[in-house]
Coordinates of C-alpha atoms in Angstrom, one line a residue:
X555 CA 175.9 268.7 18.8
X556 CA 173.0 269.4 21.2
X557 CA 174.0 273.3 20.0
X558 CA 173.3 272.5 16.4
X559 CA 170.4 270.5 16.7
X560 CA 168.7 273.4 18.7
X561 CA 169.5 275.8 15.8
X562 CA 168.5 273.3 13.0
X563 CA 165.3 273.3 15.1
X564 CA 164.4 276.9 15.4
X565 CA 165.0 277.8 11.9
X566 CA 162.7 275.1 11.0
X567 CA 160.0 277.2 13.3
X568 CA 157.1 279.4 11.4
X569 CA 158.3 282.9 12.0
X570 CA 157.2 286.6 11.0
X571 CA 159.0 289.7 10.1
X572 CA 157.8 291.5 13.0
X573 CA 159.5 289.2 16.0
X574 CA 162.7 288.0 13.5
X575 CA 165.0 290.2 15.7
X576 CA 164.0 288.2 18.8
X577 CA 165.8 285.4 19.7
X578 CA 164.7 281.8 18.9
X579 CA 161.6 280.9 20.3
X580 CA 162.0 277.9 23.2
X581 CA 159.2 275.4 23.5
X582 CA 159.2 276.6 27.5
X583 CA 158.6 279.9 27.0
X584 CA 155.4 281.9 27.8
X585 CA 153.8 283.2 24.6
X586 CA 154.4 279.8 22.6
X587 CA 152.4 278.3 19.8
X588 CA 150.1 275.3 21.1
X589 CA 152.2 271.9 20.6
X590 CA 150.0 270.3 17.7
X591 CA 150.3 273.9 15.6
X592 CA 154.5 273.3 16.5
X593 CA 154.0 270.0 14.9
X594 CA 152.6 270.7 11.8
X595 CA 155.0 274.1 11.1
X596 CA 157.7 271.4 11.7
X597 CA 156.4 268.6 9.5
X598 CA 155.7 271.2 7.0
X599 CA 159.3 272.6 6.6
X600 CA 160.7 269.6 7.5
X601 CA 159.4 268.7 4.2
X602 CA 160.7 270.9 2.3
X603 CA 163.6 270.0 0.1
X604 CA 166.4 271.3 2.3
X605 CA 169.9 270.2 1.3
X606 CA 171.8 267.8 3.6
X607 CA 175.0 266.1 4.0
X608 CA 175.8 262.9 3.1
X609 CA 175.2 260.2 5.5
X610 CA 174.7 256.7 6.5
X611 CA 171.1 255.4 5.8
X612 CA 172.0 251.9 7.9
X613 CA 173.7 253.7 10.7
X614 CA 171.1 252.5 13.3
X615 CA 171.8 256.3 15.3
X616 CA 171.2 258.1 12.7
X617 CA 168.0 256.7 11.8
X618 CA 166.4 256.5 15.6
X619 CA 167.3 260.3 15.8
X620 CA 165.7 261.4 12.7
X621 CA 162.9 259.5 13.3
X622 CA 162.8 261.2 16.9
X623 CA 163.1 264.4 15.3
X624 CA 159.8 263.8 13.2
X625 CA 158.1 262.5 15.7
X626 CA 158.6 263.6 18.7
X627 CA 160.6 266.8 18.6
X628 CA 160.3 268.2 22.2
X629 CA 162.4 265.1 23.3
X630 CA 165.3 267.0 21.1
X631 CA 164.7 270.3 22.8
X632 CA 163.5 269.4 26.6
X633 CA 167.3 267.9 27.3
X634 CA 168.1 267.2 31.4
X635 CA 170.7 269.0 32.9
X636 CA 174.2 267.8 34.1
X637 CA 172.8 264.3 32.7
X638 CA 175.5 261.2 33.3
X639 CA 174.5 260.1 30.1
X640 CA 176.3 261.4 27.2
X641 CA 174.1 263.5 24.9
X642 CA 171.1 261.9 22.5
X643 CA 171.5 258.5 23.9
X644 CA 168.7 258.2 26.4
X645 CA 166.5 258.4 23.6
X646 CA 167.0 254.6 23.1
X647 CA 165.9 251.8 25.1
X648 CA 169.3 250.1 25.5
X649 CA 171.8 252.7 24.0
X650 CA 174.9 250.9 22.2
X651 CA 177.2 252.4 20.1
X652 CA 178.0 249.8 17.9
X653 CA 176.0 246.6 17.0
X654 CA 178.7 244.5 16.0
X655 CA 182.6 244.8 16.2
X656 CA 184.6 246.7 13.4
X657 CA 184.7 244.3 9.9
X658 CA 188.0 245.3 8.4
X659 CA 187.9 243.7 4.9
X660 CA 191.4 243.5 2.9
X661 CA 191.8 245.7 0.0
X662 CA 191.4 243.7 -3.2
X663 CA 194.3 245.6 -4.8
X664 CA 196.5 244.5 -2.1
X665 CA 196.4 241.2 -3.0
X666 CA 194.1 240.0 -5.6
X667 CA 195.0 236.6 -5.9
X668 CA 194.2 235.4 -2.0
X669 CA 192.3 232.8 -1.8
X670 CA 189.2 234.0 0.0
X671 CA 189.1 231.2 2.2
X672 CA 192.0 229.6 3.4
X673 CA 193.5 226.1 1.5
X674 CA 192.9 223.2 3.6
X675 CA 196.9 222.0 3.0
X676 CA 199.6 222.8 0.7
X677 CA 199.1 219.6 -1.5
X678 CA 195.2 220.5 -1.8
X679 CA 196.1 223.7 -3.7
X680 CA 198.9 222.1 -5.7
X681 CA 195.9 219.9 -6.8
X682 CA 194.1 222.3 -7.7
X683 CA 196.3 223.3 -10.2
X684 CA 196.1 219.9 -11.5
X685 CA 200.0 219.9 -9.7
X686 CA 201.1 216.2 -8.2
X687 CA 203.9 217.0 -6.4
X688 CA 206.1 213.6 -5.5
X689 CA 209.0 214.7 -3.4
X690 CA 209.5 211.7 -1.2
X691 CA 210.7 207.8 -1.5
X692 CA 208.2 205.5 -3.0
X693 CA 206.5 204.1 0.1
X694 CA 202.7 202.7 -0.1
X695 CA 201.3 206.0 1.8
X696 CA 203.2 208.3 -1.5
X697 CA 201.9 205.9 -3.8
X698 CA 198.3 205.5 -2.8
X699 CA 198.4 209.6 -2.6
X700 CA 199.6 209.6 -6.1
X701 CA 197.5 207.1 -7.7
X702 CA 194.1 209.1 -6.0
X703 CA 195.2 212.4 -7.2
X704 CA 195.6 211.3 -10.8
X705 CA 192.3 209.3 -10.9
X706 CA 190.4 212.7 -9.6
X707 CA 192.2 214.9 -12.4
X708 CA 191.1 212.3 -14.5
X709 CA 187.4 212.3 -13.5
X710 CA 187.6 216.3 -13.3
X711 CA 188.1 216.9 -16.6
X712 CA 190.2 214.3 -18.9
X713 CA 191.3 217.1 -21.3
X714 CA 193.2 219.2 -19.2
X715 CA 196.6 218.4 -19.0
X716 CA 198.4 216.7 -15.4
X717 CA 201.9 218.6 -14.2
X718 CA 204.1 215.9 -12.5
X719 CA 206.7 217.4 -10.0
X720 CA 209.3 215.2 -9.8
X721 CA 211.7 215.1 -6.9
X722 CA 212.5 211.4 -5.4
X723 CA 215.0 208.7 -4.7
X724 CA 212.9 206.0 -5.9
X725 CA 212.0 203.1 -3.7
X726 CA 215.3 203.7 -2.2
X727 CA 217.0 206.4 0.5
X728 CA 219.4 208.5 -0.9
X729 CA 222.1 206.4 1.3
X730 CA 220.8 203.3 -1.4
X731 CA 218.8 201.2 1.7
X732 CA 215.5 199.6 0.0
X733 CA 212.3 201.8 1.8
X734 CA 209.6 200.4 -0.6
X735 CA 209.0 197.2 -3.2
X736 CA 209.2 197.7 -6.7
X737 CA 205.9 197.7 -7.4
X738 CA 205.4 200.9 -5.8
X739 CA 206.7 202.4 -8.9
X740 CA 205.0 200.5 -11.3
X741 CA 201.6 201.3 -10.1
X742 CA 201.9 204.8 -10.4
X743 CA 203.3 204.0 -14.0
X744 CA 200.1 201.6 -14.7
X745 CA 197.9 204.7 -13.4
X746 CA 199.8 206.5 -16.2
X747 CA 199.3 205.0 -19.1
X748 CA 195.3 204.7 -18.4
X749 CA 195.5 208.0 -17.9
X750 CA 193.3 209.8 -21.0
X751 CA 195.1 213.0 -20.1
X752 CA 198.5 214.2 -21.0
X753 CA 201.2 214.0 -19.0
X754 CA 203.8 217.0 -17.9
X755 CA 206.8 215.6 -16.3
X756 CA 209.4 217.5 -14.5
X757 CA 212.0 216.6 -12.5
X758 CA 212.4 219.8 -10.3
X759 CA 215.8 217.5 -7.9
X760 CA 216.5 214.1 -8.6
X761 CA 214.3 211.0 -10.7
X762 CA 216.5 208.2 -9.0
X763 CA 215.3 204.8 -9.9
X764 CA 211.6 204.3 -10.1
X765 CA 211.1 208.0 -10.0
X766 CA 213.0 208.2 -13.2
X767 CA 210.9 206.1 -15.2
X768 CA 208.2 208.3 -14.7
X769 CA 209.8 211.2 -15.5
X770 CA 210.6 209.1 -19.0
X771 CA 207.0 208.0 -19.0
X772 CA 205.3 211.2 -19.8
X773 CA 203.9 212.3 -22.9
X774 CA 206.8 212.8 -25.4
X775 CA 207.4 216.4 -25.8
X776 CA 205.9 217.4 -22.2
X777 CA 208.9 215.8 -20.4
X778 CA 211.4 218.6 -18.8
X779 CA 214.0 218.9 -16.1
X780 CA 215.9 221.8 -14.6
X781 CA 219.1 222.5 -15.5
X782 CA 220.5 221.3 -12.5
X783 CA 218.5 218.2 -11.8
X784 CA 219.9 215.0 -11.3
X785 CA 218.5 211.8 -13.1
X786 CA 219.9 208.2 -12.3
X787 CA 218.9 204.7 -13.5
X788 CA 220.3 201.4 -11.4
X789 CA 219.2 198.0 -10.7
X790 CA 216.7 197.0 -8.0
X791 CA 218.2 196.3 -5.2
X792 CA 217.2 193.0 -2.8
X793 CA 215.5 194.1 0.4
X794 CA 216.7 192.8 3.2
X795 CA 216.2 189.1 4.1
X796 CA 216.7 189.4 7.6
X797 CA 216.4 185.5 9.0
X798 CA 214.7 184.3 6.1
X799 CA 215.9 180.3 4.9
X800 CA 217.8 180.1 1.8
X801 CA 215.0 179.1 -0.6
X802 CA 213.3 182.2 0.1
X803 CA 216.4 184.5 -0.8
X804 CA 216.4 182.9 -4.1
X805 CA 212.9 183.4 -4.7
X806 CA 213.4 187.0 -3.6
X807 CA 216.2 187.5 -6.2
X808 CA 214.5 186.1 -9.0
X809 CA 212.0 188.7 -8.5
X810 CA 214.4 190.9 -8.1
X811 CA 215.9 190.1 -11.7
X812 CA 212.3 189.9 -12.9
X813 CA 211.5 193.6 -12.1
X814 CA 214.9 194.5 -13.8
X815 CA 214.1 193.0 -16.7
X816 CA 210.9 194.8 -16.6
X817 CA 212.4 198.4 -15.7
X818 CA 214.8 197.9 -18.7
X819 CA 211.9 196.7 -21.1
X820 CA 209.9 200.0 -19.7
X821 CA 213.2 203.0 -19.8
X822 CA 213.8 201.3 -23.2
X823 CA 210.2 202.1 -24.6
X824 CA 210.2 205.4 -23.4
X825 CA 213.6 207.1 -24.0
X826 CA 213.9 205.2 -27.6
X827 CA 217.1 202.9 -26.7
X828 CA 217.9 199.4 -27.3
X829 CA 217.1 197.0 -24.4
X830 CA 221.0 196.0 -24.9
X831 CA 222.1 200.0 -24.2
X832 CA 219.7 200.3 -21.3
X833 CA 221.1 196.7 -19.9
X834 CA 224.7 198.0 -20.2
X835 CA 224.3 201.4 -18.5
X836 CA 222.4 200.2 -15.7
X837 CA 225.1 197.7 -14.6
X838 CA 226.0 200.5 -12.5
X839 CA 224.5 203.4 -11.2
X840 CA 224.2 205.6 -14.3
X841 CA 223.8 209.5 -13.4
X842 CA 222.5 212.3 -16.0
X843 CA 222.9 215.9 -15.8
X844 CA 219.9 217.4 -17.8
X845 CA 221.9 217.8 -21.0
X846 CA 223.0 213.9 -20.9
X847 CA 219.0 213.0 -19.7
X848 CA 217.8 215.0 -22.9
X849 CA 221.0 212.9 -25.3
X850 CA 219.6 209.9 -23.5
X851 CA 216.0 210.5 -24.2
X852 CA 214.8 210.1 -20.8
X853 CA 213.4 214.3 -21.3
X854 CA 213.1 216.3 -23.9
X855 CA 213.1 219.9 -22.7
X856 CA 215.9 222.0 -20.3
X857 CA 213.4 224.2 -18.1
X858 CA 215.7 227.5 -17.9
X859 CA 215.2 230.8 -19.6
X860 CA 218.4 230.8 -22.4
X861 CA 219.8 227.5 -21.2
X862 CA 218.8 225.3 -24.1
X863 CA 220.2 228.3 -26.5
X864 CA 223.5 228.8 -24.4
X865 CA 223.5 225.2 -24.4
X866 CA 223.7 224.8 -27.9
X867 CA 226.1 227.2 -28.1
X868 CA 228.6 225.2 -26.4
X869 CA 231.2 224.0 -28.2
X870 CA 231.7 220.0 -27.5
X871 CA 235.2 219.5 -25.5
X872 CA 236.7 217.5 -27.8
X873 CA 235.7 220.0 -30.9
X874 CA 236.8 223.0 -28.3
X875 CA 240.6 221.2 -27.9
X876 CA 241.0 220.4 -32.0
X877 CA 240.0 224.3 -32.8
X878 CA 243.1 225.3 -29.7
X879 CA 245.4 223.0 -31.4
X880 CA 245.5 220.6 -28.1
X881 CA 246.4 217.5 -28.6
X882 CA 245.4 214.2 -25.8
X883 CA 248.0 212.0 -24.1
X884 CA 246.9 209.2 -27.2
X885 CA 247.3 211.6 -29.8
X886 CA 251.2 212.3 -29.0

């Protein structure tokens, strides 16, 4: 580098024909031009519009050497001998070779959808997709997360649709042991039907209990289920009483009854069946697959590319047996 720089130099020097086959002239020499007349034969071609390459106009280097090089040129050419330093460095004060560490940025193409900075939790970026995601039992801490999320949609903008994931036992473990009151439910189904916005419901597991009167509750039309999805209505169950007197059993299974009567009033509304069908089935645990959800009315939509045409396609079994020619144990 110190090579090029001292030819870059001398062809920048004022020259004539009659010493052009002499070598470069050196500022040390005997015979040279005074130092202000070297100045101004350097400013001058310097000047001049000479072609360069491309470079770095913030490279901090760069810049401290060119302006050496305009200023101050002898400090290019008058270089120590077997230095330590490495070349063109002692020109600076406190020589570094980089102000700041490396900043290696991602390529947008790589990924053009990451976030720039990162979600605080999963749930927070469901949210923001206007996503409530319920995938546990119906405890206070799931319900006051639930009922917070869909007054905040509702603030944010009470046009835009909510999307309800669906994937709970209820207020019951999947084993059938009570985990929350009844009420649990029924709050987030009062936040509901405030609610200004519409409703997507989807039950992405199992809507057991509770959970399956608010998949019912959404707006009609918006309510879906995968095709394997489980639905199930039942009674409340009584929690347990543990060493409570007698009287207060009896006052806890009259409420008990009461929110029944209340669930059946509720599943009737929604999925368009008599109180007296939704009483019957719910004498025991009634499961649904998602075609026998959609036949109740508790959805209205089969979430799965084809399903709902290769569903329809399907020939009922007792339709299927009459076209074979195969007859039932009655029929014979």
């Amino acid at each position: 580098m110190a090579s090029c720089l001292q030819a870059s130099m001398n062809s920048l020097l004022p020259r004539s024909s009659s010493f052009s086959s002499h070598p470069p002239l050196s500022l040390n020499s005997p015979g040279r031009t005074n130092l202000k007349t070297f100045r101004y034969a350097f400013r001058a071609r310097a000047s001049a519009k000479i072609p360069m390459p491309p470079i770095n106009p913030k490279d901090p280097f760069l810049s401290t050497l060119a302006s050496v090089a305009a200023n101050s040129p002898e400090k290019l050419f008058n270089r120590p001998v077997n230095s330590d330093v490495p070349p063109y460095l002692d020109i600076f004060d406190s020589p570094q070779l980089m102000s700041s560490p490396a900043q290696v940025e991602r390529s947008v193409a790589y990924n053009e959808h990451r976030p720039r900075t990162p979600p605080p939790d999963l749930p927070s970026m469901l949210l923001d997709g206007r996503i409530v995601y319920i995938g546990m039992p119906l405890v206070p801490a799931v319900t006051e997360l639930v009922v917070a999320e869909l007054m905040y949609l509702q603030w944010l903008d009470p046009k835009e649709p909510i999307y309800i994931y669906i994937n709970s036992t209820g207020t019951t473990r999947d084993d059938g042991e009570t985990v929350g009151m009844e009420s649990e439910g029924f709050a987030i189904y009062d936040s509901l039907m405030q609610l200004k916005n519409e409703v997507h419901t989807v039950c992405v597991g199992a809507a057991i209990g509770q959970a399956c009167l608010l998949l019912s509750a959404g707006t009609k039309g918006k309510r879906f289920m995968m095709p394997h999805a489980k639905a199930m209505i039942q009674q409340p169950r009584v929690p347990s009483s543990g060493l409570m007197p007698a009287s207060d059993v009896l006052i806890r299974a009259k409420e008990v009854i009461t929110n029944r009567d209340i669930l059946v009033e509720l599943l009737s509304k929604h999925t368009g069946n008599s109180v007296e069908t939704v009483a019957n089935v719910m004498r025991r645990p009634y499961y649904m697959d998602a075609p026998k959800a959609q036949e109740f009315g508790v959805i209205d939509k089969i979430l799965w590319r084809g399903q709902e045409k290769i569903i329809a396609d399907v020939v009922p079994s007792d339709e299927f047996d009459k076209n074979a020619g195969i007859r039932s144990v009655e029929q014979v």
